[in-house]
Coordinates of C-alpha atoms in Angstrom, one line a residue:
Chain A
M1 CA 0.0 0.0 0.0
E2 CA 1.3 3.5 -0.9
K3 CA 1.3 5.6 2.3
I4 CA -0.1 9.1 2.5
R5 CA 2.8 11.5 2.8
I6 CA 2.1 14.1 5.4
G7 CA 4.1 17.4 5.9
I8 CA 3.9 19.5 9.0
L9 CA 4.5 23.3 8.9
G10 CA 5.1 24.7 12.4
Y11 CA 6.3 22.6 15.3
G12 CA 4.6 23.9 18.5
N13 CA 2.1 21.9 20.6
L14 CA -0.2 21.3 17.5
G15 CA 2.7 20.2 15.2
R16 CA 4.0 17.8 17.8
G17 CA 0.4 16.4 18.2
V18 CA 0.2 15.9 14.4
E19 CA 3.5 14.0 14.4
A20 CA 2.2 11.7 17.2
A21 CA -1.1 11.2 15.4
V22 CA 0.5 10.3 12.1
L23 CA 2.4 7.5 13.9
Q24 CA -1.0 6.0 15.0
N25 CA -2.2 5.7 11.4
P26 CA -0.5 2.9 9.4
D27 CA -1.6 4.3 6.1
M28 CA 0.4 7.5 6.6
E29 CA 4.0 8.5 6.9
L30 CA 5.6 11.8 8.0
A31 CA 7.5 13.2 5.0
G32 CA 8.9 16.2 6.9
V33 CA 8.6 18.8 9.6
F34 CA 9.0 22.4 8.3
T35 CA 9.9 25.2 10.7
R36 CA 10.9 28.8 10.6
R37 CA 13.2 28.1 13.6
N38 CA 16.6 26.6 13.2
P39 CA 15.9 23.0 12.1
G40 CA 18.7 21.8 14.4
D41 CA 16.7 23.1 17.4
I42 CA 13.7 20.9 16.7
A43 CA 13.5 17.7 18.8
S44 CA 11.6 15.5 16.3
N45 CA 12.3 12.0 15.0
A46 CA 11.2 13.1 11.5
A47 CA 13.2 14.8 8.9
V48 CA 13.2 18.5 9.8
Y49 CA 13.7 21.3 7.2
A50 CA 13.7 25.0 7.1
A51 CA 10.3 26.3 6.0
D52 CA 11.7 27.8 2.8
Q53 CA 12.6 24.2 1.7
L54 CA 8.8 23.6 1.1
A55 CA 9.3 25.3 -2.3
K56 CA 11.3 22.2 -3.4
M57 CA 8.8 19.6 -2.0
E58 CA 6.2 19.7 -4.7
G59 CA 5.4 16.1 -5.6
K60 CA 7.0 14.8 -2.4
L61 CA 4.1 15.6 0.0
D62 CA 0.5 14.5 -0.4
V63 CA -1.0 16.8 2.2
L64 CA 0.6 19.6 4.2
I65 CA -0.9 20.2 7.6
L66 CA -0.5 23.8 8.8
C67 CA 0.1 24.0 12.5
G68 CA 0.6 27.8 12.9
G69 CA -1.6 30.3 14.8
S70 CA -4.8 31.9 13.5
A71 CA -3.8 35.4 14.4
T72 CA -1.0 36.0 12.0
D73 CA 0.3 32.7 10.5
L74 CA -2.6 31.0 8.8
P75 CA -4.2 34.1 7.1
I76 CA -0.9 34.3 5.1
Q77 CA 0.3 30.7 5.0
S78 CA -2.9 28.9 4.0
P79 CA -3.6 30.7 0.8
Q80 CA 0.1 30.7 0.0
M81 CA 0.7 27.0 0.6
A82 CA -2.6 26.0 -1.2
K83 CA -0.9 27.1 -4.4
Q84 CA 1.6 24.3 -4.0
F85 CA 0.0 21.6 -1.8
H86 CA -3.3 20.1 -0.7
I87 CA -3.5 21.6 2.8
V88 CA -5.4 21.2 6.1
D89 CA -5.5 24.0 8.6
S90 CA -7.2 24.8 12.0
Y91 CA -8.1 28.4 11.4
D92 CA -10.3 29.3 14.3
N93 CA -11.1 33.0 14.0
H94 CA -14.9 32.4 13.6
S95 CA -15.8 35.8 12.3
Q96 CA -13.1 35.8 9.6
I97 CA -13.8 32.3 8.3
P98 CA -15.7 33.4 5.2
A99 CA -12.8 35.7 4.1
H100 CA -10.2 33.0 4.9
F101 CA -12.3 30.5 2.9
D102 CA -12.5 32.7 -0.1
A103 CA -8.7 33.4 -0.1
C104 CA -7.9 29.7 0.2
D105 CA -10.5 28.8 -2.4
K106 CA -9.0 31.1 -5.0
S107 CA -5.4 29.8 -4.6
A108 CA -6.5 26.2 -4.4
K109 CA -8.8 26.3 -7.5
E110 CA -6.2 28.2 -9.6
T111 CA -3.6 25.5 -8.9
G112 CA -5.8 22.4 -8.7
H113 CA -5.5 21.8 -4.9
I114 CA -7.8 21.2 -2.0
A115 CA -7.6 23.5 1.1
L116 CA -9.6 22.1 4.0
I117 CA -9.8 24.9 6.5
S118 CA -11.0 25.4 10.1
T119 CA -10.7 21.8 11.2
G120 CA -10.3 20.7 14.8
W121 CA -13.0 20.6 17.4
D122 CA -14.4 24.1 17.4
P123 CA -14.5 25.0 14.6
G124 CA -14.6 21.4 13.4
M125 CA -16.3 18.6 15.2
F126 CA -18.5 20.9 17.2
S127 CA -19.6 22.7 14.0
L128 CA -20.4 19.4 12.4
Q129 CA -22.6 18.4 15.4
R130 CA -24.4 21.8 15.3
V131 CA -25.3 21.4 11.7
L132 CA -26.4 17.8 12.1
A133 CA -28.6 18.5 15.1
E134 CA -30.1 21.7 13.7
S135 CA -30.9 19.9 10.4
I136 CA -32.6 17.0 12.2
L137 CA -34.4 19.1 14.8
P138 CA -35.4 22.4 13.0
Q139 CA -37.7 23.5 15.9
G140 CA -35.3 23.8 18.8
S141 CA -32.3 25.6 20.4
S142 CA -28.6 24.9 20.3
Y143 CA -26.1 25.5 23.0
T144 CA -22.3 25.2 23.0
F145 CA -20.5 25.0 26.4
W146 CA -16.7 24.9 26.6
G147 CA -14.6 23.3 29.3
K148 CA -13.6 22.5 31.8
G149 CA -10.4 23.4 30.1
V150 CA -7.5 25.8 29.6
S151 CA -8.0 28.9 27.5
Q152 CA -4.6 29.9 26.2
G153 CA -5.9 33.3 25.1
H154 CA -7.2 34.1 28.6
S155 CA -4.1 32.8 30.2
D156 CA -2.0 35.0 28.0
A157 CA -4.2 38.0 28.9
I158 CA -3.5 37.5 32.6
R159 CA 0.3 37.2 31.9
R160 CA 0.3 40.6 30.4
I161 CA -0.8 42.2 33.7
A162 CA 2.0 44.0 35.6
G163 CA 3.3 41.9 38.5
V164 CA 2.2 38.5 37.0
A165 CA 4.9 35.9 36.5
D166 CA 2.7 33.1 35.2
A167 CA -0.9 32.3 34.8
R168 CA -3.3 29.5 33.7
Q169 CA -7.0 30.1 33.2
Y170 CA -9.7 27.4 33.1
T171 CA -13.1 27.9 31.5
V172 CA -15.8 26.0 33.4
P173 CA -19.3 25.4 32.2
V174 CA -22.0 26.1 34.9
E175 CA -23.6 22.7 35.8
A176 CA -27.0 24.3 36.6
A177 CA -27.1 25.8 33.1
L178 CA -26.2 22.5 31.5
E179 CA -29.0 20.8 33.4
R180 CA -31.6 23.5 32.4
V181 CA -30.5 23.1 28.8
R182 CA -30.7 19.3 28.9
S183 CA -34.2 19.4 30.4
G184 CA -35.5 21.0 27.2
E185 CA -36.5 24.2 28.9
N186 CA -34.7 26.2 26.1
P187 CA -33.4 28.8 28.5
E188 CA -32.0 32.2 27.3
L189 CA -28.6 32.2 29.1
T190 CA -26.4 35.2 29.6
T191 CA -22.6 34.9 29.2
R192 CA -22.3 34.9 33.1
E193 CA -24.9 32.1 33.4
K194 CA -23.1 29.7 31.0
H195 CA -19.5 29.7 32.2
T196 CA -17.3 30.7 35.1
R197 CA -13.5 31.5 34.8
E198 CA -11.0 30.1 37.3
C199 CA -7.5 31.6 37.3
F200 CA -4.3 30.4 38.8
V201 CA -1.7 33.1 39.1
V202 CA 1.9 33.3 40.1
A203 CA 2.7 36.8 41.3
Q204 CA 6.1 38.3 41.1
P205 CA 7.8 38.9 44.4
G206 CA 6.4 41.9 46.2
A207 CA 3.5 42.4 43.6
D208 CA 0.2 43.8 44.8
T209 CA -2.0 40.7 44.5
A210 CA -5.2 42.6 45.4
R211 CA -4.6 44.9 42.4
I212 CA -3.8 42.0 40.1
E213 CA -7.0 40.2 41.1
Q214 CA -9.0 43.4 40.5
E215 CA -7.4 43.9 37.1
I216 CA -8.2 40.4 36.1
K217 CA -11.8 40.5 37.3
T218 CA -12.6 43.7 35.5
M219 CA -10.8 43.1 32.2
P220 CA -13.3 43.8 29.4
G221 CA -13.9 41.1 26.8
Y222 CA -12.0 38.5 28.8
F223 CA -13.4 38.4 32.4
A224 CA -15.7 41.3 33.2
D225 CA -18.8 39.5 32.0
Y226 CA -18.0 36.3 34.0
D227 CA -17.9 35.2 37.6
T228 CA -14.2 34.9 38.0
T229 CA -12.1 33.3 40.8
V230 CA -8.5 34.1 41.2
H231 CA -6.0 31.8 43.2
F232 CA -2.5 32.9 43.8
I233 CA -0.1 29.9 43.8
S234 CA 3.6 29.3 43.8
Q235 CA 5.5 28.6 40.5
E236 CA 6.2 25.1 41.9
E237 CA 2.5 24.4 42.2
M238 CA 1.9 25.9 38.7
D239 CA 4.5 23.6 37.2
R240 CA 3.3 20.5 39.1
E241 CA -0.5 20.9 38.8
H242 CA -1.2 23.0 35.7
R243 CA 1.2 21.9 33.0
Q244 CA -1.4 20.0 31.0
L245 CA -3.8 21.5 28.4
P246 CA -7.1 19.7 29.0
H247 CA -10.3 21.0 27.4
G248 CA -13.6 19.8 26.0
G249 CA -17.2 20.8 26.1
H250 CA -20.7 20.1 25.0
V251 CA -22.8 20.8 22.0
I252 CA -26.5 20.3 23.0
R253 CA -29.6 20.8 21.0
T254 CA -33.1 20.2 22.3
G255 CA -36.0 20.2 19.9
I256 CA -39.6 19.5 19.8
T257 CA -41.3 17.0 17.5
G258 CA -44.9 15.9 16.9
D259 CA -47.2 17.0 19.7
G260 CA -44.6 18.2 22.2
H261 CA -42.0 15.4 22.5
I262 CA -38.7 16.7 23.7
Q263 CA -35.7 15.3 21.8
R264 CA -32.1 15.9 23.1
V265 CA -28.9 15.5 21.2
E266 CA -25.7 16.0 23.1
Y267 CA -22.1 15.7 21.9
T268 CA -19.4 15.8 24.6
L269 CA -15.6 16.0 24.4
G270 CA -13.5 15.3 27.5
L271 CA -9.9 15.9 26.4
D272 CA -6.7 15.4 28.4
S273 CA -4.8 17.2 25.7
N274 CA -6.5 19.8 23.5
P275 CA -3.6 20.2 21.0
E276 CA -3.3 16.4 20.6
F277 CA -7.0 15.9 19.9
T278 CA -7.1 18.9 17.5
A279 CA -4.1 17.3 15.8
S280 CA -5.9 13.9 15.6
V281 CA -8.8 15.6 13.8
L282 CA -6.5 17.3 11.3
V283 CA -4.8 14.0 10.5
A284 CA -8.1 12.2 9.9
Y285 CA -9.2 15.0 7.6
A286 CA -5.9 14.9 5.8
R287 CA -6.8 11.4 4.7
A288 CA -10.1 12.7 3.4
V289 CA -8.3 15.5 1.5
Y290 CA -6.0 12.9 -0.1
R291 CA -8.9 10.8 -1.3
L292 CA -10.9 13.8 -2.6
A293 CA -7.9 15.0 -4.4
Q294 CA -7.5 11.7 -6.1
E295 CA -11.1 12.1 -7.3
G296 CA -10.1 15.4 -8.9
M297 CA -11.9 17.7 -6.4
T298 CA -10.3 21.2 -5.9
G299 CA -11.0 24.4 -3.9
A300 CA -11.6 25.2 -0.3
K301 CA -13.6 22.9 1.9
T302 CA -14.7 22.6 5.5
V303 CA -15.7 19.6 7.6
L304 CA -19.3 20.3 6.5
D305 CA -18.3 19.3 2.9
I306 CA -16.7 16.0 3.7
P307 CA -18.5 12.6 3.6
P308 CA -17.7 10.9 6.9
A309 CA -16.6 7.7 5.2
Y310 CA -13.6 9.6 3.7
L311 CA -12.1 10.0 7.2
S312 CA -11.8 6.3 7.8
P313 CA -9.0 4.0 6.7
K314 CA -11.7 1.3 6.1
T315 CA -13.4 1.1 2.7
P316 CA -17.1 2.1 2.4
A317 CA -18.0 -1.6 2.0
E318 CA -16.0 -2.5 5.2
L319 CA -17.8 0.3 7.1
R320 CA -21.2 -0.9 6.0
A321 CA -20.4 -4.5 7.0
T322 CA -18.8 -3.7 10.4
I323 CA -19.8 -0.4 11.8
L324 CA -23.0 1.0 10.2
Chain B
M1 CA -38.7 28.6 -3.9
E2 CA -39.7 25.3 -5.3
K3 CA -40.4 22.9 -2.4
I4 CA -39.1 19.4 -2.1
R5 CA -42.0 17.0 -2.7
I6 CA -42.0 14.2 -0.2
G7 CA -44.0 11.0 -0.4
I8 CA -44.5 8.6 2.5
L9 CA -45.0 4.8 2.0
G10 CA -46.5 3.3 5.2
Y11 CA -48.4 5.1 7.8
G12 CA -47.5 3.6 11.2
N13 CA -45.6 5.4 14.0
L14 CA -42.7 6.2 11.6
G15 CA -44.9 7.4 8.8
R16 CA -46.8 9.7 11.1
G17 CA -43.5 11.0 12.4
V18 CA -42.3 11.8 8.9
E19 CA -45.6 13.7 8.2
A20 CA -45.0 15.8 11.4
A21 CA -41.3 16.4 10.5
V22 CA -42.1 17.6 6.9
L23 CA -44.4 20.2 8.4
Q24 CA -41.4 21.6 10.4
N25 CA -39.3 22.1 7.2
P26 CA -40.5 25.1 5.1
D27 CA -38.6 24.0 2.1
M28 CA -40.6 20.7 1.9
E29 CA -44.2 19.7 1.2
L30 CA -46.0 16.4 1.6
A31 CA -47.1 15.2 -1.8
G32 CA -48.9 12.1 -0.5
V33 CA -49.2 9.3 1.9
F34 CA -49.3 5.8 0.3
T35 CA -50.8 2.9 2.2
R36 CA -51.6 -0.8 1.8
R37 CA -54.6 -0.2 4.1
N38 CA -57.8 1.4 3.0
P39 CA -56.9 5.0 2.3
G40 CA -60.2 6.1 3.9
D41 CA -59.0 4.6 7.2
I42 CA -55.9 6.8 7.4
A43 CA -56.3 9.9 9.7
S44 CA -53.9 12.2 7.9
N45 CA -54.2 15.8 6.7
A46 CA -52.3 14.9 3.6
A47 CA -53.6 13.4 0.4
V48 CA -53.8 9.6 1.0
Y49 CA -53.6 7.1 -1.8
A50 CA -53.5 3.3 -2.1
A51 CA -49.9 2.1 -2.4
D52 CA -50.5 0.9 -6.0
Q53 CA -51.1 4.5 -7.0
L54 CA -47.3 5.0 -6.7
A55 CA -47.0 3.6 -10.2
K56 CA -48.6 6.8 -11.4
M57 CA -46.6 9.2 -9.3
E58 CA -43.4 9.4 -11.4
G59 CA -42.4 13.0 -11.7
K60 CA -44.8 14.0 -8.9
L61 CA -42.5 13.1 -6.0
D62 CA -38.9 14.2 -5.4
V63 CA -38.1 11.7 -2.6
L64 CA -40.1 8.8 -1.3
I65 CA -39.6 7.9 2.3
L66 CA -40.2 4.3 3.1
C67 CA -41.7 3.8 6.5
G68 CA -42.3 0.0 6.6
G69 CA -40.5 -2.5 8.7
S70 CA -37.1 -4.1 8.2
A71 CA -38.2 -7.7 8.6
T72 CA -40.4 -8.1 5.6
D73 CA -41.3 -4.6 4.0
L74 CA -38.1 -2.9 3.2
P75 CA -36.1 -5.8 1.7
I76 CA -38.8 -5.9 -1.0
Q77 CA -40.0 -2.3 -1.2
S78 CA -36.6 -0.5 -1.2
P79 CA -35.1 -2.1 -4.3
Q80 CA -38.5 -2.0 -6.0
M81 CA -39.2 1.7 -5.3
A82 CA -35.7 2.7 -6.1
K83 CA -36.5 1.8 -9.7
Q84 CA -39.0 4.7 -9.8
F85 CA -38.0 7.2 -7.2
H86 CA -35.2 8.6 -5.1
I87 CA -35.8 6.8 -1.8
V88 CA -34.8 7.0 1.9
D89 CA -35.3 4.0 4.2
S90 CA -34.5 3.1 7.8
Y91 CA -33.5 -0.5 7.2
D92 CA -32.0 -1.6 10.5
N93 CA -31.1 -5.3 10.2
H94 CA -27.4 -4.7 10.7
S95 CA -26.1 -8.1 9.5
Q96 CA -28.1 -7.8 6.2
I97 CA -27.1 -4.2 5.4
P98 CA -24.5 -5.2 2.8
A99 CA -27.0 -7.3 0.8
H100 CA -29.7 -4.7 1.1
F101 CA -27.3 -2.0 -0.1
D102 CA -26.3 -4.1 -3.1
A103 CA -29.9 -4.8 -4.1
C104 CA -30.8 -1.1 -3.8
D105 CA -27.7 0.0 -5.5
K106 CA -28.5 -2.2 -8.5
S107 CA -32.1 -0.9 -8.9
A108 CA -31.1 2.7 -8.3
K109 CA -28.1 2.8 -10.7
E110 CA -30.0 1.1 -13.5
T111 CA -32.7 3.7 -13.4
G112 CA -30.7 6.8 -12.3
H113 CA -32.0 7.1 -8.8
I114 CA -30.5 7.5 -5.3
A115 CA -31.4 5.1 -2.5
L116 CA -30.2 6.3 0.9
I117 CA -30.6 3.2 3.2
S118 CA -30.3 2.5 6.9
T119 CA -30.9 6.0 8.1
G120 CA -32.2 6.9 11.5
W121 CA -30.2 6.8 14.7
D122 CA -28.9 3.3 14.9
P123 CA -28.0 2.6 12.2
G124 CA -27.7 6.2 11.3
M125 CA -26.5 9.0 13.6
F126 CA -24.8 6.5 15.9
S127 CA -23.0 4.9 13.0
L128 CA -21.8 8.3 11.8
Q129 CA -20.5 9.0 15.3
R130 CA -18.7 5.7 15.5
V131 CA -16.9 6.3 12.2
L132 CA -16.0 9.9 13.1
A133 CA -14.6 8.9 16.6
E134 CA -12.7 5.8 15.4
S135 CA -11.2 7.8 12.5
I136 CA -10.0 10.6 14.8
L137 CA -8.8 8.3 17.6
P138 CA -7.5 5.1 15.9
Q139 CA -5.9 3.8 19.2
G140 CA -9.0 3.3 21.4
S141 CA -12.2 1.4 22.1
S142 CA -15.8 2.2 21.1
Y143 CA -18.9 1.4 23.0
T144 CA -22.6 1.8 22.2
F145 CA -25.2 1.8 25.0
W146 CA -28.9 1.9 24.3
G147 CA -31.6 3.3 26.5
K148 CA -33.3 4.0 28.7
G149 CA -35.9 3.2 26.2
V150 CA -38.6 0.9 24.9
S151 CA -37.5 -2.1 22.8
Q152 CA -40.5 -3.0 20.6
G153 CA -38.9 -6.3 19.6
H154 CA -38.5 -7.4 23.3
S155 CA -42.0 -6.1 24.1
D156 CA -43.4 -8.2 21.3
A157 CA -41.5 -11.3 22.5
I158 CA -43.1 -11.0 25.9
R159 CA -46.6 -10.6 24.4
R160 CA -46.2 -14.0 22.6
I161 CA -45.9 -15.8 26.0
A162 CA -49.1 -17.6 26.9
G163 CA -51.1 -15.7 29.6
V164 CA -49.7 -12.3 28.7
A165 CA -52.3 -9.6 27.7
D166 CA -49.8 -6.7 27.2
A167 CA -46.1 -5.9 27.8
R168 CA -43.6 -3.2 27.5
Q169 CA -39.8 -3.7 27.9
Y170 CA -37.3 -1.0 28.7
T171 CA -33.6 -1.5 27.9
V172 CA -31.5 0.3 30.6
P173 CA -27.8 1.0 30.4
V174 CA -25.8 0.1 33.5
E175 CA -24.6 3.4 35.0
A176 CA -21.5 1.7 36.5
A177 CA -20.4 0.4 33.1
L178 CA -20.9 3.9 31.6
E179 CA -18.7 5.3 34.2
R180 CA -16.0 2.7 33.6
V181 CA -16.1 3.4 29.9
R182 CA -16.0 7.2 30.4
S183 CA -12.9 6.9 32.7
G184 CA -10.9 5.6 29.7
E185 CA -10.3 2.2 31.4
N186 CA -11.3 0.5 28.1
P187 CA -13.1 -2.3 30.0
E188 CA -14.2 -5.6 28.3
L189 CA -17.9 -5.7 29.1
T190 CA -20.2 -8.7 28.9
T191 CA -23.7 -8.3 27.6
R192 CA -25.0 -8.6 31.2
E193 CA -22.6 -5.8 32.4
K194 CA -23.8 -3.3 29.8
H195 CA -27.6 -3.3 30.0
T196 CA -30.4 -4.5 32.2
R197 CA -34.0 -5.2 31.0
E198 CA -37.0 -4.0 32.8
C199 CA -40.4 -5.5 31.9
F200 CA -43.9 -4.3 32.6
V201 CA -46.5 -7.1 32.0
V202 CA -50.3 -7.3 32.1
A203 CA -51.2 -10.9 32.8
Q204 CA -54.5 -12.4 31.6
P205 CA -57.0 -13.1 34.4
G206 CA -56.0 -16.3 36.2
A207 CA -52.6 -16.6 34.5
D208 CA -49.6 -18.1 36.4
T209 CA -47.4 -15.0 36.8
A210 CA -44.5 -17.0 38.3
R211 CA -44.4 -19.1 35.2
I212 CA -44.6 -16.0 32.9
E213 CA -41.8 -14.4 34.8
Q214 CA -39.7 -17.5 34.5
E215 CA -40.3 -17.8 30.8
I216 CA -39.3 -14.2 30.3
K217 CA -36.1 -14.4 32.3
T218 CA -34.9 -17.5 30.6
M219 CA -35.9 -16.6 27.0
P220 CA -32.7 -17.2 24.9
G221 CA -31.5 -14.3 22.6
Y222 CA -33.9 -11.8 24.3
F223 CA -33.5 -12.0 28.1
A224 CA -31.4 -15.0 29.3
D225 CA -28.1 -13.1 29.0
Y226 CA -29.4 -10.1 31.0
D227 CA -30.4 -9.2 34.5
T228 CA -34.1 -8.9 34.0
T229 CA -36.8 -7.4 36.2
V230 CA -40.5 -8.2 35.7
H231 CA -43.3 -6.1 37.1
F232 CA -46.9 -7.2 36.8
I233 CA -49.2 -4.2 36.5
S234 CA -52.8 -3.5 35.5
Q235 CA -53.9 -2.6 32.0
E236 CA -54.9 0.8 33.3
E237 CA -51.4 1.4 34.6
M238 CA -49.9 0.2 31.3
D239 CA -52.1 2.6 29.4
R240 CA -51.4 5.5 31.7
E241 CA -47.7 5.1 32.3
H242 CA -46.2 3.2 29.3
R243 CA -47.9 4.5 26.2
Q244 CA -44.9 6.5 25.0
L245 CA -41.9 5.2 23.0
P246 CA -38.9 6.9 24.6
H247 CA -35.4 5.8 23.7
G248 CA -31.8 7.0 23.3
G249 CA -28.4 5.9 24.2
H250 CA -24.7 6.7 24.1
V251 CA -21.9 6.2 21.6
I252 CA -18.6 6.6 23.5
R253 CA -15.1 6.2 22.3
T254 CA -12.0 6.7 24.5
G255 CA -8.6 6.8 22.9
I256 CA -5.0 7.5 23.8
T257 CA -2.9 10.2 22.1
G258 CA 0.7 11.3 22.5
D259 CA 2.3 9.9 25.7
G260 CA -0.8 8.6 27.4
H261 CA -3.4 11.4 27.2
I262 CA -7.0 10.0 27.4
Q263 CA -9.4 11.6 25.0
R264 CA -13.1 10.9 25.3
V265 CA -15.8 11.5 22.7
E266 CA -19.4 10.9 23.7
Y267 CA -22.6 11.3 21.7
T268 CA -25.9 11.0 23.6
L269 CA -29.5 10.9 22.5
G270 CA -32.3 11.4 25.0
L271 CA -35.6 10.9 23.0
D272 CA -39.1 11.3 24.2
S273 CA -40.2 9.7 21.0
N274 CA -38.1 7.2 19.1
P275 CA -40.2 7.1 16.0
E276 CA -40.5 10.9 15.7
F277 CA -36.7 11.3 16.0
T278 CA -36.0 8.6 13.5
A279 CA -38.5 10.3 11.2
S280 CA -36.8 13.6 11.6
V281 CA -33.5 12.1 10.6
L282 CA -35.1 10.5 7.5
V283 CA -36.5 13.9 6.5
A284 CA -33.2 15.7 6.9
Y285 CA -31.5 13.1 4.7
A286 CA -34.3 13.3 2.1
R287 CA -33.1 16.9 1.6
A288 CA -29.6 15.7 1.0
V289 CA -30.9 13.0 -1.4
Y290 CA -32.8 15.7 -3.4
R291 CA -29.7 17.8 -3.7
L292 CA -27.3 15.0 -4.6
A293 CA -29.8 13.8 -7.2
Q294 CA -29.8 17.3 -8.7
E295 CA -26.1 17.0 -9.0
G296 CA -26.6 13.8 -11.0
M297 CA -25.5 11.3 -8.4
T298 CA -27.0 7.8 -8.5
G299 CA -26.9 4.5 -6.6
A300 CA -27.2 3.4 -3.0
K301 CA -25.8 5.6 -0.2
T302 CA -25.6 5.6 3.6
V303 CA -25.2 8.4 6.0
L304 CA -21.5 7.8 5.8
D305 CA -21.5 9.0 2.2
I306 CA -23.3 12.3 2.7
P307 CA -21.5 15.6 3.3
P308 CA -23.2 17.1 6.4
A309 CA -23.9 20.5 4.7
Y310 CA -26.3 18.7 2.4
L311 CA -28.7 18.1 5.4
S312 CA -29.2 21.8 6.2
P313 CA -31.6 24.1 4.5
K314 CA -28.9 26.8 4.8
T315 CA -26.4 27.3 1.9
P316 CA -22.7 26.3 2.5
A317 CA -21.8 30.0 2.6
E318 CA -24.5 30.7 5.3
L319 CA -23.2 27.7 7.3
R320 CA -19.7 28.9 7.2
A321 CA -20.7 32.4 8.2
T322 CA -23.1 31.5 11.1
I323 CA -22.5 28.0 12.5
L324 CA -19.0 26.8 11.6

């Protein structure tokens, strides 16, 4: 069997997760890790190249998985790389997805490639579940809850406060809100009612912790609309208890059918490692991209455009016989 | 906007559910209910015709939804109707799906139709979730739990025992087994460990209830491998408390990524009405069939072959902007 040759651009948490996920899939092999750092500094068992070597990799990679960030990397890299490769990215800036889609679609169509964008779990698997549940239960309400898990954006926001040495922020869904939603009550929930925010902070020696706590709790956009708890801890406790990046959440839709029957659909993720799960989703969709490309499909796609059977290493006939 | 014209063949619980679901979808209309009973006996607001009138409906229906049973109706009807119409069925005899697929594929391809088979929730949405989760987490174990809900097959089996006037059987997942699975322990579970069976029985006057209970609990294939509870109740209590057809269940997969991170995916359905939810799934997939047919696709399909966006009344661009 010819293996699907995967390339990785960017070797942070997500890139390392993709490397690990490729190893779990016998129909794939890692053709190379590409980095803007010094390749000699990358601790990978794969071949590591400088990112500019990608220009010479045409025909040597089947799918390039982009593992950069959504703020500055992917808006540039995805349309650019889609001129040369079939790509998969995890672009997660929801409001800018249509523009990102259009930019990738143009590059990909012009050069005969596929660009699968915004894959992962949200956007990604959660989006897919929202579309399925809303299509099946048109008369109803949908809810997405995140957590319990680490929000890296909120952790970074705390670290920017003067006097903060380190910080980790957990987003926590409110159990009472979950129960109201599951009951089929269709509640209108405020931001504050859906999630709480729990912060673990290492203060610099001599810093005014009361002021830091106040600055966190009143930070607009990040914390002001939430019930926020702040715990000051030592760097040792931070390193020991908060090194992992767990996350997860729930997509719930309740709908009404017939003469008042309540129907509930709930999709839950409980993830020990957010980046490794996201990476595993990207890798499964890389298989789908490879197959669709072999069928001659081109242009930008999202998870909503992909038949589920294309994700599986099994054939459609095997799936019908064993898993349907 | 031209509406999608839906036909219903068979007007039991599922057919009535399809009628109700079509009314919730403004892009659809009910073109007719077709029955093997006397059309005058059917209490529907739609036009009701004798089943043999379907021969005259070519060009007047966009998708025919087959609402008969898997034991004897669908193996005949689906391949036959796929010669004339695009069809959707809920064929649920798992071991015979490959043969049913092939028979429908042949009819549908010869005549340029689509036959989407084995839709609903299991097979159907549960199958889709199994394929997604196994593709994303190749190193792991999958579990399907059913209930709490009414098993009509098991209820019928009890009713066939001498001295039984009426019966209703609930399949109940064992909470302790669910918790072991969710923990990522990957337990090997016996049939008895996964589900219990709870039976409500109305005995005929003077019947030997001890004998009935014994016959239920030892019935091979249905109850012998389970911990089974039997409650004898009055017909009044049966009619008051057990008229509904609730069901649901869980598809759970836990997998390992990286250096031992446990990742859990869980899909849960909590359904007040099993037939109405199944019907709602069939109707959403009828929309997908209509669209795929417009693109010129033919042959047998399952939920695994359908891009999720095709289920939604929204356009792909609307979905990307609002829900992705």
